[in-house]
Amino acid sequence: MDSDRYIMKIDINAFDPDVTFDCGQCFRWDKIDEGIWKGIALGRSLEVKKDGDWLCISGAEKAMEPKLRKYFDLDRDYKPVLEALSADPVLKKAIKFAPGIRILRQEPWETLCSFIISQNNNIPRIKGIVSRLCENFGDKIGENEYSFPEASRLAPLNEEDLAPLRSGFRARYILDAARRVVSGEIDFDALTYIPLADARKILMKIKGVGPKVADCVLLFGCGRLDAFPIDVWVKRVLARFYPDGFPEEFAKYGGIAQQFLFHYARCCPDSGF
DNA sequence: AGCCAGGACAAGT
DNA sequence: ACTTGTCATGGC
């Protein structure tokens, strides 16, 4: 166990697990104790604990560090970004409320599948469906832990096979997405660098993928920080605070801004929502 | 009990 | 191009 336990240095007051894992961008992380989070990512069962300006991670060997740094977005300097966004009074409050939010770079297929499941659904139930998806079709990687099933594992299935998930009308969407990924129609690498509008268009050919889900995939799965998912909460924020549109000057990091606003509106008692 | 959920779709203006 | 009813399930 010692061989797969190590620590990584992070910026002081930067990455905050409590908000990063609990701000609605991921569905496979759970708080198991004060300051300790357990989650499954990159095919591993991980445990994360912040200790000052160090992040302690167990469950992965040292060679995994580059991938983990990318997953947790630890090598991006958020300071100048958040300072720039703070020029806006609403964003300033949102960032002050939870400055340690970081945009995870999750696995694209898992992100696509998870956010298809998320539509017209609440976060606790999304987590339940994703959990059942992994238990039923993922690989056993621990005592009671399962990896996220590959698209190729789901593509041959039919709707009845997915009945145990109790995902409702979303089952056929999951299958359509899996098949398009397996066929090569969806190329996640290309989605990271082609024009944003083109990337959205490609994703939206999948049944059950509209503008919101497409933007979530591009932001959380492809690292497109200019993607700006608009859900019911963000819609409320925009209507109240930005009736003339979201400031164009922030578009480059709109995804980051969006995530702070989403969490602020949902979780801050003083946000007015 | 009833409203709502990190929406999308199809049918209707 | 914009609006509306519907979709399956269950959290609160």
Short mmCIF file of C-alpha atoms (C1' of nucleotides) in Angstrom, two decimals:
data_model
loop_
_atom_site.label_atom_id
_atom_site.label_comp_id
_atom_site.label_asym_id
_atom_site.label_seq_id
_atom_site.Cartn_x
_atom_site.Cartn_y
_atom_site.Cartn_z
CA MET A 1 0.00 0.00 0.00
CA ASP A 2 2.92 2.33 0.69
CA SER A 3 4.15 1.97 -2.86
CA ASP A 4 0.96 3.42 -4.24
CA ARG A 5 0.78 6.30 -1.86
CA TYR A 6 2.43 9.64 -2.47
CA ILE A 7 1.96 13.35 -2.15
CA MET A 8 1.98 16.19 -4.64
CA LYS A 9 2.73 19.80 -3.99
CA ILE A 10 -0.01 22.24 -4.83
CA ASP A 11 -0.47 25.97 -4.38
CA ILE A 12 -1.42 27.22 -0.95
CA ASN A 13 -5.17 27.90 -0.74
CA ALA A 14 -5.59 26.57 -4.23
CA PHE A 15 -7.22 23.22 -4.87
CA ASP A 16 -10.01 22.66 -2.36
CA PRO A 17 -11.37 19.09 -2.45
CA ASP A 18 -14.50 19.98 -0.47
CA VAL A 19 -15.85 22.29 -3.13
CA THR A 20 -14.18 20.86 -6.22
CA PHE A 21 -15.75 17.43 -5.69
CA ASP A 22 -19.06 18.84 -4.50
CA CYS A 23 -19.84 21.52 -7.06
CA GLY A 24 -21.74 19.33 -9.50
CA GLN A 25 -19.05 18.63 -12.08
CA CYS A 26 -18.32 15.03 -11.07
CA PHE A 27 -20.39 12.15 -9.78
CA ARG A 28 -17.96 9.55 -8.48
CA TRP A 29 -16.36 11.32 -5.50
CA ASP A 30 -17.65 10.96 -1.96
CA LYS A 31 -16.60 12.52 1.29
CA ILE A 32 -15.76 9.66 3.63
CA ASP A 33 -14.40 11.72 6.51
CA GLU A 34 -13.50 15.29 7.37
CA GLY A 35 -11.25 16.48 4.55
CA ILE A 36 -10.97 13.02 3.04
CA TRP A 37 -12.48 12.17 -0.32
CA LYS A 38 -12.73 8.82 -2.03
CA GLY A 39 -13.33 8.54 -5.72
CA ILE A 40 -12.80 6.46 -8.79
CA ALA A 41 -10.96 8.06 -11.67
CA LEU A 42 -8.54 6.96 -14.36
CA GLY A 43 -9.50 3.40 -13.56
CA ARG A 44 -8.20 3.60 -10.00
CA SER A 45 -9.81 3.79 -6.62
CA LEU A 46 -8.29 6.94 -5.13
CA GLU A 47 -8.27 8.60 -1.76
CA VAL A 48 -7.44 12.29 -1.55
CA LYS A 49 -6.63 14.45 1.42
CA LYS A 50 -5.38 17.99 1.47
CA ASP A 51 -2.68 18.73 4.01
CA GLY A 52 -1.63 22.35 3.91
CA ASP A 53 -0.15 23.00 0.52
CA TRP A 54 0.22 19.30 -0.16
CA LEU A 55 -2.23 16.93 -1.71
CA CYS A 56 -1.98 13.38 -0.44
CA ILE A 57 -3.16 10.75 -2.86
CA SER A 58 -3.32 7.04 -2.29
CA GLY A 59 -4.39 4.37 -4.69
CA ALA A 60 -2.05 5.17 -7.56
CA GLU A 61 1.64 4.65 -8.12
CA LYS A 62 4.11 7.45 -8.58
CA ALA A 63 4.15 7.00 -12.34
CA MET A 64 0.53 8.13 -12.39
CA GLU A 65 1.40 11.59 -11.10
CA PRO A 66 1.38 13.41 -14.46
CA LYS A 67 -2.05 12.03 -15.26
CA LEU A 68 -3.34 12.95 -11.84
CA ARG A 69 -1.95 16.46 -12.05
CA LYS A 70 -3.84 16.83 -15.30
CA TYR A 71 -7.03 15.33 -13.86
CA PHE A 72 -6.98 17.73 -10.90
CA ASP A 73 -5.80 20.62 -13.11
CA LEU A 74 -2.96 21.30 -10.68
CA ASP A 75 -0.57 22.83 -13.19
CA ARG A 76 -2.80 25.68 -14.21
CA ASP A 77 -2.24 28.97 -12.46
CA TYR A 78 -5.73 30.02 -11.42
CA LYS A 79 -4.57 33.13 -9.61
CA PRO A 80 -4.43 35.53 -12.59
CA VAL A 81 -7.61 34.03 -14.03
CA LEU A 82 -9.59 34.51 -10.84
CA GLU A 83 -8.17 37.99 -10.39
CA ALA A 84 -9.31 38.95 -13.86
CA LEU A 85 -12.77 37.47 -13.34
CA SER A 86 -13.04 39.31 -10.02
CA ALA A 87 -13.28 42.60 -11.91
CA ASP A 88 -16.96 41.68 -12.13
CA PRO A 89 -18.77 42.24 -8.81
CA VAL A 90 -20.94 39.11 -8.97
CA LEU A 91 -18.04 36.87 -9.96
CA LYS A 92 -15.99 38.45 -7.21
CA LYS A 93 -18.53 37.28 -4.63
CA ALA A 94 -18.81 33.84 -6.20
CA ILE A 95 -15.04 33.37 -6.20
CA LYS A 96 -14.71 34.62 -2.65
CA PHE A 97 -17.42 32.18 -1.57
CA ALA A 98 -15.44 29.13 -2.76
CA PRO A 99 -12.04 30.13 -4.14
CA GLY A 100 -10.74 26.57 -4.24
CA ILE A 101 -13.01 25.29 -7.01
CA ARG A 102 -10.98 23.72 -9.79
CA ILE A 103 -12.21 22.40 -13.12
CA LEU A 104 -11.46 18.69 -13.23
CA ARG A 105 -10.28 17.22 -16.50
CA GLN A 106 -12.33 14.05 -16.44
CA GLU A 107 -12.29 11.21 -18.91
CA PRO A 108 -14.28 12.29 -21.96
CA TRP A 109 -16.43 9.20 -22.41
CA GLU A 110 -17.32 9.07 -18.72
CA THR A 111 -18.14 12.78 -18.85
CA LEU A 112 -20.36 12.37 -21.90
CA CYS A 113 -22.22 9.44 -20.43
CA SER A 114 -22.60 11.04 -17.01
CA PHE A 115 -23.98 14.29 -18.32
CA ILE A 116 -26.42 12.50 -20.61
CA ILE A 117 -27.68 10.89 -17.42
CA SER A 118 -27.75 14.29 -15.70
CA GLN A 119 -30.48 15.77 -17.88
CA ASN A 120 -33.65 16.72 -16.03
CA ASN A 121 -32.28 14.91 -13.00
CA ASN A 122 -30.97 15.75 -9.55
CA ILE A 123 -27.41 15.21 -8.41
CA PRO A 124 -28.04 12.48 -5.81
CA ARG A 125 -29.94 10.40 -8.33
CA ILE A 126 -27.38 11.03 -11.06
CA LYS A 127 -24.76 9.58 -8.72
CA GLY A 128 -26.99 6.58 -8.07
CA ILE A 129 -27.49 5.80 -11.74
CA VAL A 130 -23.78 6.24 -12.52
CA SER A 131 -22.95 3.99 -9.58
CA ARG A 132 -25.29 1.27 -10.82
CA LEU A 133 -23.88 1.63 -14.33
CA CYS A 134 -20.40 0.91 -12.99
CA GLU A 135 -21.50 -1.93 -10.71
CA ASN A 136 -23.31 -3.63 -13.55
CA PHE A 137 -20.90 -3.12 -16.42
CA GLY A 138 -17.57 -1.86 -15.08
CA ASP A 139 -14.56 -3.89 -14.01
CA LYS A 140 -14.13 -4.78 -10.37
CA ILE A 141 -11.11 -2.81 -9.20
CA GLY A 142 -11.54 -3.05 -5.44
CA GLU A 143 -13.53 -4.48 -2.58
CA ASN A 144 -16.75 -2.82 -3.66
CA GLU A 145 -15.46 -0.58 -6.40
CA TYR A 146 -15.92 -0.66 -10.14
CA SER A 147 -14.38 1.21 -13.03
CA PHE A 148 -16.50 3.23 -15.41
CA PRO A 149 -17.46 0.87 -18.26
CA GLU A 150 -15.89 1.53 -21.65
CA ALA A 151 -18.17 2.61 -24.47
CA SER A 152 -17.36 -0.67 -26.22
CA ARG A 153 -18.82 -2.56 -23.26
CA LEU A 154 -22.16 -0.72 -23.55
CA ALA A 155 -22.47 -0.39 -27.32
CA PRO A 156 -23.69 -3.98 -27.94
CA LEU A 157 -26.33 -3.80 -25.19
CA ASN A 158 -30.01 -2.96 -25.56
CA GLU A 159 -32.40 -0.94 -23.45
CA GLU A 160 -33.54 -3.92 -21.40
CA ASP A 161 -29.95 -4.60 -20.45
CA LEU A 162 -29.81 -1.13 -18.92
CA ALA A 163 -33.03 -1.59 -16.94
CA PRO A 164 -31.15 -2.12 -13.64
CA LEU A 165 -29.85 1.44 -13.89
CA ARG A 166 -33.40 2.85 -13.66
CA SER A 167 -32.22 5.69 -15.85
CA GLY A 168 -35.62 6.09 -17.49
CA PHE A 169 -35.81 7.66 -20.93
CA ARG A 170 -32.04 8.23 -20.88
CA ALA A 171 -31.17 4.57 -21.52
CA ARG A 172 -31.46 4.83 -25.28
CA TYR A 173 -29.38 8.01 -25.20
CA ILE A 174 -26.57 6.19 -23.39
CA LEU A 175 -26.59 3.46 -26.02
CA ASP A 176 -26.58 5.90 -28.92
CA ALA A 177 -23.62 7.73 -27.41
CA ALA A 178 -21.70 4.51 -26.80
CA ARG A 179 -22.22 3.35 -30.37
CA ARG A 180 -21.11 6.64 -31.89
CA VAL A 181 -17.97 6.64 -29.74
CA VAL A 182 -17.13 3.06 -30.67
CA SER A 183 -17.68 3.72 -34.37
CA GLY A 184 -15.14 6.53 -34.22
CA GLU A 185 -17.73 9.13 -35.16
CA ILE A 186 -16.92 10.91 -31.92
CA ASP A 187 -13.21 11.71 -31.71
CA PHE A 188 -12.56 13.25 -28.31
CA ASP A 189 -9.01 14.27 -29.23
CA ALA A 190 -10.29 16.34 -32.13
CA LEU A 191 -12.94 17.88 -29.89
CA THR A 192 -10.20 19.41 -27.75
CA TYR A 193 -8.85 21.65 -30.50
CA ILE A 194 -11.35 22.16 -33.33
CA PRO A 195 -13.51 25.34 -33.21
CA LEU A 196 -15.91 25.26 -30.30
CA ALA A 197 -19.01 25.63 -32.45
CA ASP A 198 -17.96 22.66 -34.57
CA ALA A 199 -17.28 20.55 -31.50
CA ARG A 200 -20.71 21.32 -30.08
CA LYS A 201 -22.36 20.46 -33.37
CA ILE A 202 -20.64 17.09 -33.52
CA LEU A 203 -21.61 16.17 -29.96
CA MET A 204 -25.20 17.29 -30.48
CA LYS A 205 -25.68 14.68 -33.18
CA ILE A 206 -25.85 12.19 -30.34
CA LYS A 207 -29.41 11.51 -29.20
CA GLY A 208 -30.02 13.18 -25.88
CA VAL A 209 -27.14 15.61 -26.23
CA GLY A 210 -28.20 19.24 -26.50
CA PRO A 211 -26.27 22.48 -25.95
CA LYS A 212 -25.97 22.06 -22.19
CA VAL A 213 -24.67 18.49 -22.15
CA ALA A 214 -22.34 19.23 -25.07
CA ASP A 215 -20.82 22.16 -23.21
CA CYS A 216 -20.36 20.05 -20.07
CA VAL A 217 -18.46 17.42 -22.07
CA LEU A 218 -16.27 20.07 -23.68
CA LEU A 219 -15.58 21.82 -20.39
CA PHE A 220 -15.18 18.94 -17.96
CA GLY A 221 -14.00 16.26 -20.36
CA CYS A 222 -12.06 18.08 -23.07
CA GLY A 223 -10.58 20.97 -21.12
CA ARG A 224 -12.38 23.59 -23.19
CA LEU A 225 -12.52 26.45 -20.70
CA ASP A 226 -14.45 28.58 -23.16
CA ALA A 227 -17.39 26.17 -23.09
CA PHE A 228 -20.23 27.67 -21.05
CA PRO A 229 -22.89 25.18 -19.92
CA ILE A 230 -26.20 26.87 -19.16
CA ASP A 231 -28.40 24.87 -16.79
CA VAL A 232 -31.37 26.09 -14.76
CA TRP A 233 -29.17 27.65 -12.09
CA VAL A 234 -26.85 29.46 -14.46
CA LYS A 235 -29.88 30.58 -16.41
CA ARG A 236 -31.24 32.21 -13.25
CA VAL A 237 -27.89 33.89 -12.58
CA LEU A 238 -27.74 35.22 -16.13
CA ALA A 239 -31.31 36.50 -16.02
CA ARG A 240 -30.81 38.34 -12.77
CA PHE A 241 -27.27 39.65 -12.96
CA TYR A 242 -26.44 39.69 -16.66
CA PRO A 243 -29.67 40.64 -18.46
CA ASP A 244 -27.64 42.10 -21.33
CA GLY A 245 -25.51 39.00 -21.75
CA PHE A 246 -22.43 37.59 -20.08
CA PRO A 247 -19.42 39.91 -20.49
CA GLU A 248 -17.54 39.05 -23.67
CA GLU A 249 -14.21 39.82 -22.04
CA PHE A 250 -14.58 36.73 -19.85
CA ALA A 251 -15.50 34.36 -22.68
CA LYS A 252 -12.05 32.81 -22.82
CA TYR A 253 -12.50 31.47 -19.29
CA GLY A 254 -16.28 31.38 -19.37
CA GLY A 255 -16.35 27.77 -18.21
CA ILE A 256 -14.44 28.59 -15.06
CA ALA A 257 -16.66 31.59 -14.39
CA GLN A 258 -19.74 29.49 -14.99
CA GLN A 259 -18.67 26.90 -12.43
CA PHE A 260 -18.12 29.49 -9.71
CA LEU A 261 -21.50 31.05 -10.49
CA PHE A 262 -23.25 27.68 -10.47
CA HIS A 263 -21.89 26.74 -7.07
CA TYR A 264 -22.48 30.20 -5.67
CA ALA A 265 -26.12 30.27 -6.74
CA ARG A 266 -26.83 26.76 -5.47
CA CYS A 267 -24.94 26.79 -2.21
CA CYS A 268 -24.48 30.31 -0.91
CA PRO A 269 -27.38 31.42 1.30
CA ASP A 270 -26.59 35.05 0.48
CA SER A 271 -26.64 34.55 -3.26
CA GLY A 272 -30.31 35.43 -3.36
CA PHE A 273 -31.55 32.16 -4.84
"C1'" DA B 1 -48.62 14.86 -2.07
"C1'" DG B 2 -46.57 17.50 -5.17
"C1'" DC B 3 -42.80 20.00 -7.07
"C1'" DC B 4 -38.54 19.78 -9.07
"C1'" DA B 5 -34.16 18.10 -10.94
"C1'" DG B 6 -26.74 20.62 -13.98
"C1'" DG B 7 -32.44 19.03 -20.54
"C1'" DA B 8 -33.65 17.31 -24.90
"C1'" DC B 9 -37.02 16.37 -28.30
"C1'" DA B 10 -40.99 16.82 -31.18
"C1'" DA B 11 -44.74 19.26 -32.48
"C1'" DG B 12 -46.81 23.39 -32.70
"C1'" DT B 13 -46.81 28.44 -33.69
"C1'" DA C 1 -36.50 31.13 -34.66
"C1'" DC C 2 -39.26 30.86 -30.23
"C1'" DT C 3 -42.80 28.25 -27.12
"C1'" DT C 4 -44.96 24.18 -25.04
"C1'" DG C 5 -45.97 19.43 -23.47
"C1'" DT C 6 -43.72 15.23 -22.62
"C1'" DC C 7 -40.38 12.06 -21.24
"C1'" DA C 8 -38.82 8.04 -16.37
"C1'" DT C 9 -37.58 8.20 -11.91
"C1'" DG C 10 -37.11 9.46 -7.32
"C1'" DG C 11 -35.01 13.20 -3.90
"C1'" DC C 12 -36.73 16.36 -0.84
#
